[in-house]
mmCIF file of C-alpha atoms in Angstrom:
data_model
loop_
_atom_site.group_PDB
_atom_site.id
_atom_site.type_symbol
_atom_site.label_atom_id
_atom_site.label_comp_id
_atom_site.label_asym_id
_atom_site.label_seq_id
_atom_site.Cartn_x
_atom_site.Cartn_y
_atom_site.Cartn_z
ATOM 1 C CA MET A 1 0.575 15.652 -13.179
ATOM 2 C CA ASP A 2 -2.854 14.796 -14.552
ATOM 3 C CA ASN A 3 -4.973 11.944 -13.282
ATOM 4 C CA LYS A 4 -3.797 8.753 -14.937
ATOM 5 C CA ASP A 5 -5.477 5.377 -15.024
ATOM 6 C CA THR A 6 -4.487 1.943 -16.304
ATOM 7 C CA LYS A 7 -7.909 1.618 -17.958
ATOM 8 C CA ASP A 8 -6.738 4.244 -20.484
ATOM 9 C CA ALA A 9 -3.665 2.278 -21.585
ATOM 10 C CA LYS A 10 -3.316 -0.031 -24.554
ATOM 11 C CA VAL A 11 -4.290 -3.590 -23.757
ATOM 12 C CA THR A 12 -1.558 -6.203 -23.952
ATOM 13 C CA PHE A 13 -2.168 -9.728 -25.223
ATOM 14 C CA PHE A 14 -3.844 -10.609 -21.920
ATOM 15 C CA GLU A 15 -6.282 -8.270 -20.231
ATOM 16 C CA PRO A 16 -4.904 -6.645 -17.060
ATOM 17 C CA HIS A 17 -6.632 -7.749 -13.854
ATOM 18 C CA GLY A 18 -7.102 -4.938 -11.399
ATOM 19 C CA ARG A 19 -7.017 -1.218 -11.908
ATOM 20 C CA VAL A 20 -4.748 1.571 -10.742
ATOM 21 C CA SER A 21 -5.241 5.293 -11.031
ATOM 22 C CA TYR A 22 -2.989 7.981 -9.633
ATOM 23 C CA SER A 23 -2.694 11.726 -9.255
ATOM 24 C CA LEU A 24 -0.566 14.324 -7.526
ATOM 25 C CA VAL A 25 -2.430 15.435 -4.418
ATOM 26 C CA GLU A 26 0.178 17.621 -2.770
ATOM 27 C CA ASN A 27 3.493 19.065 -3.818
ATOM 28 C CA SER A 28 5.465 15.830 -3.876
ATOM 29 C CA VAL A 29 2.812 13.272 -2.877
ATOM 30 C CA VAL A 30 1.299 10.935 -5.448
ATOM 31 C CA VAL A 31 -1.733 8.888 -4.440
ATOM 32 C CA TYR A 32 -2.469 5.631 -6.221
ATOM 33 C CA LYS A 33 -5.895 4.042 -5.899
ATOM 34 C CA ALA A 34 -5.446 0.336 -6.519
ATOM 35 C CA THR A 35 -8.343 -2.057 -6.956
ATOM 36 C CA GLY A 36 -7.231 -5.683 -7.036
ATOM 37 C CA PRO A 37 -6.631 -8.489 -7.492
ATOM 38 C CA PHE A 38 -3.637 -7.818 -9.755
ATOM 39 C CA ASN A 39 -1.783 -9.727 -12.440
ATOM 40 C CA LEU A 40 1.458 -9.200 -14.326
ATOM 41 C CA GLU A 41 -0.333 -7.480 -17.190
ATOM 42 C CA LEU A 42 -1.586 -4.769 -14.839
ATOM 43 C CA LEU A 43 1.973 -4.049 -13.688
ATOM 44 C CA GLN A 44 3.157 -3.808 -17.291
ATOM 45 C CA THR A 45 0.305 -1.440 -18.085
ATOM 46 C CA LEU A 46 1.017 0.703 -15.014
ATOM 47 C CA LYS A 47 4.698 0.966 -15.929
ATOM 48 C CA ASN A 48 3.723 2.251 -19.379
ATOM 49 C CA VAL A 49 1.276 4.780 -17.935
ATOM 50 C CA GLU A 50 3.590 6.215 -15.270
ATOM 51 C CA GLU A 51 6.928 6.046 -17.122
ATOM 52 C CA ASP A 52 7.036 9.722 -18.180
ATOM 53 C CA ASP A 53 6.000 10.990 -14.752
ATOM 54 C CA ILE A 54 8.668 8.885 -13.006
ATOM 55 C CA LYS A 55 11.321 10.231 -15.401
ATOM 56 C CA LYS A 56 10.312 13.836 -14.619
ATOM 57 C CA VAL A 57 10.642 13.264 -10.881
ATOM 58 C CA MET A 58 14.033 11.606 -11.315
ATOM 59 C CA GLN A 59 15.290 14.483 -13.483
ATOM 60 C CA ARG A 60 14.327 17.022 -10.816
ATOM 61 C CA GLY A 61 16.103 14.956 -8.129
ATOM 62 C CA GLU A 62 13.244 15.518 -5.711
ATOM 63 C CA SER A 63 12.046 13.354 -2.903
ATOM 64 C CA ILE A 64 8.721 11.824 -3.763
ATOM 65 C CA GLY A 65 6.102 10.366 -1.483
ATOM 66 C CA ILE A 66 3.651 7.791 -2.673
ATOM 67 C CA ILE A 67 0.558 6.441 -1.032
ATOM 68 C CA VAL A 68 -1.112 3.359 -2.411
ATOM 69 C CA ALA A 69 -4.662 3.040 -1.143
ATOM 70 C CA PHE A 70 -6.080 -0.416 -1.801
ATOM 71 C CA GLU A 71 -9.728 -1.039 -2.567
ATOM 72 C CA LYS A 72 -11.510 -4.425 -2.578
ATOM 73 C CA SER A 73 -8.427 -6.673 -2.773
ATOM 74 C CA CYS A 74 -4.659 -6.354 -2.631
ATOM 75 C CA SER A 75 -3.865 -9.874 -3.769
ATOM 76 C CA ALA A 76 -1.554 -10.399 -6.687
ATOM 77 C CA THR A 77 0.057 -13.258 -8.569
ATOM 78 C CA ASN A 78 3.557 -14.512 -7.861
ATOM 79 C CA GLU A 79 4.617 -13.177 -11.272
ATOM 80 C CA PHE A 80 3.329 -9.745 -10.290
ATOM 81 C CA PHE A 81 5.481 -9.692 -7.146
ATOM 82 C CA GLU A 82 8.572 -10.942 -8.994
ATOM 83 C CA GLN A 83 8.276 -8.267 -11.653
ATOM 84 C CA PHE A 84 7.297 -5.571 -9.155
ATOM 85 C CA THR A 85 10.521 -6.230 -7.255
ATOM 86 C CA ARG A 86 12.495 -5.951 -10.495
ATOM 87 C CA TYR A 87 10.678 -2.743 -11.365
ATOM 88 C CA LEU A 88 11.556 -1.180 -8.016
ATOM 89 C CA GLN A 89 15.175 -2.312 -8.434
ATOM 90 C CA THR A 90 15.255 -0.675 -11.866
ATOM 91 C CA LEU A 91 13.981 2.580 -10.374
ATOM 92 C CA LYS A 92 16.617 2.427 -7.640
ATOM 93 C CA ASN A 93 19.401 1.626 -10.120
ATOM 94 C CA SER A 94 18.245 4.446 -12.387
ATOM 95 C CA GLY A 95 18.797 6.999 -9.652
ATOM 96 C CA LEU A 96 15.490 7.195 -7.771
ATOM 97 C CA GLU A 97 16.900 7.318 -4.251
ATOM 98 C CA LYS A 98 14.276 9.291 -2.382
ATOM 99 C CA LEU A 99 11.113 7.187 -2.510
ATOM 100 C CA ILE A 100 8.905 7.475 0.566
ATOM 101 C CA SER A 101 6.178 4.842 0.334
ATOM 102 C CA ALA A 102 3.079 4.202 2.421
ATOM 103 C CA TYR A 103 0.491 1.559 1.585
ATOM 104 C CA VAL A 104 -2.999 1.707 3.040
ATOM 105 C CA PHE A 105 -4.639 -1.636 3.782
ATOM 106 C CA PRO A 106 -8.066 -0.887 5.318
ATOM 107 C CA ASN A 107 -9.359 -3.647 7.565
ATOM 108 C CA GLU A 108 -11.926 -4.791 5.002
ATOM 109 C CA ILE A 109 -9.387 -5.342 2.210
ATOM 110 C CA GLU A 110 -9.360 -8.912 0.944
ATOM 111 C CA CYS A 111 -6.081 -10.783 1.506
ATOM 112 C CA ALA A 112 -4.346 -7.949 3.392
ATOM 113 C CA PRO A 113 -2.924 -10.162 6.171
ATOM 114 C CA LEU A 114 -1.346 -12.420 3.537
ATOM 115 C CA MET A 115 -0.098 -9.727 1.165
ATOM 116 C CA ILE A 116 1.391 -6.992 3.371
ATOM 117 C CA GLU A 117 4.660 -8.840 3.903
ATOM 118 C CA ARG A 118 4.892 -9.652 0.205
ATOM 119 C CA TYR A 119 4.715 -5.974 -0.736
ATOM 120 C CA LYS A 120 7.203 -5.062 1.998
ATOM 121 C CA HIS A 121 9.570 -7.746 0.735
ATOM 122 C CA CYS A 122 9.548 -6.221 -2.769
ATOM 123 C CA TYR A 123 10.596 -2.885 -1.353
ATOM 124 C CA GLN A 124 13.210 -4.401 0.939
ATOM 125 C CA VAL A 125 14.879 -6.364 -1.859
ATOM 126 C CA ALA A 126 14.985 -3.189 -3.981
ATOM 127 C CA GLY A 127 16.559 -1.174 -1.164
ATOM 128 C CA PHE A 128 13.520 0.927 -0.282
ATOM 129 C CA PHE A 129 11.378 1.109 2.863
ATOM 130 C CA LEU A 130 7.609 0.614 2.901
ATOM 131 C CA SER A 131 5.383 1.645 5.779
ATOM 132 C CA THR A 132 1.840 0.288 6.044
ATOM 133 C CA PHE A 133 -1.296 1.773 7.550
ATOM 134 C CA THR A 134 -5.010 1.027 7.895
ATOM 135 C CA GLU A 135 -6.088 4.661 7.489
ATOM 136 C CA TYR A 136 -5.344 7.052 4.630
ATOM 137 C CA ASP A 137 -4.949 10.091 6.905
ATOM 138 C CA GLN A 138 -2.262 8.302 8.931
ATOM 139 C CA ALA A 139 -0.369 7.424 5.755
ATOM 140 C CA LEU A 140 -0.576 10.980 4.440
ATOM 141 C CA ALA A 141 0.684 12.449 7.738
ATOM 142 C CA TRP A 142 3.609 10.003 7.806
ATOM 143 C CA VAL A 143 4.574 10.692 4.178
ATOM 144 C CA LYS A 144 4.476 14.456 4.746
ATOM 145 C CA ALA A 145 6.609 14.138 7.889
ATOM 146 C CA GLU A 146 9.174 11.966 6.055
ATOM 147 C CA LEU A 147 9.279 14.374 3.115
ATOM 148 C CA ALA A 148 9.859 17.284 5.503
ATOM 149 C CA LYS A 149 12.894 15.430 6.920
ATOM 150 C CA THR A 150 14.425 14.976 3.467
ATOM 151 C CA ASN A 151 13.903 18.608 2.496
ATOM 152 C CA LEU A 152 15.786 20.153 5.414
#
């Protein structure tokens, strides 16, 4: 999986707010670097960018770990959260069962205390679990440990 970035995608009618890039850092661990705040257009752009990679993972039937490391801000619009929940539900309904997710909210991230529960709620409604951390290394260790459990 190459490095991918929402800045490289076609622009929709409205400009996406925020930026997300991602790459495979270990066997089954994808790290997203997310710089907010985010709007619905960013989510639509991200879905277009990652669609092929998600399909490949689903076809292999592998467990996948994701880490989302926020920079600057993690705030997002209500529309973003509504559509993000639907997106996660679509992934679940399409057969992605083994999604191990850790979000990193460093202490200096704008809006983290207000947004953490909103992100967790999206995952909960979709039938996934989200764990949150303040340090990247903690998130990576947790994701690797959870992946090891699923690959026994």
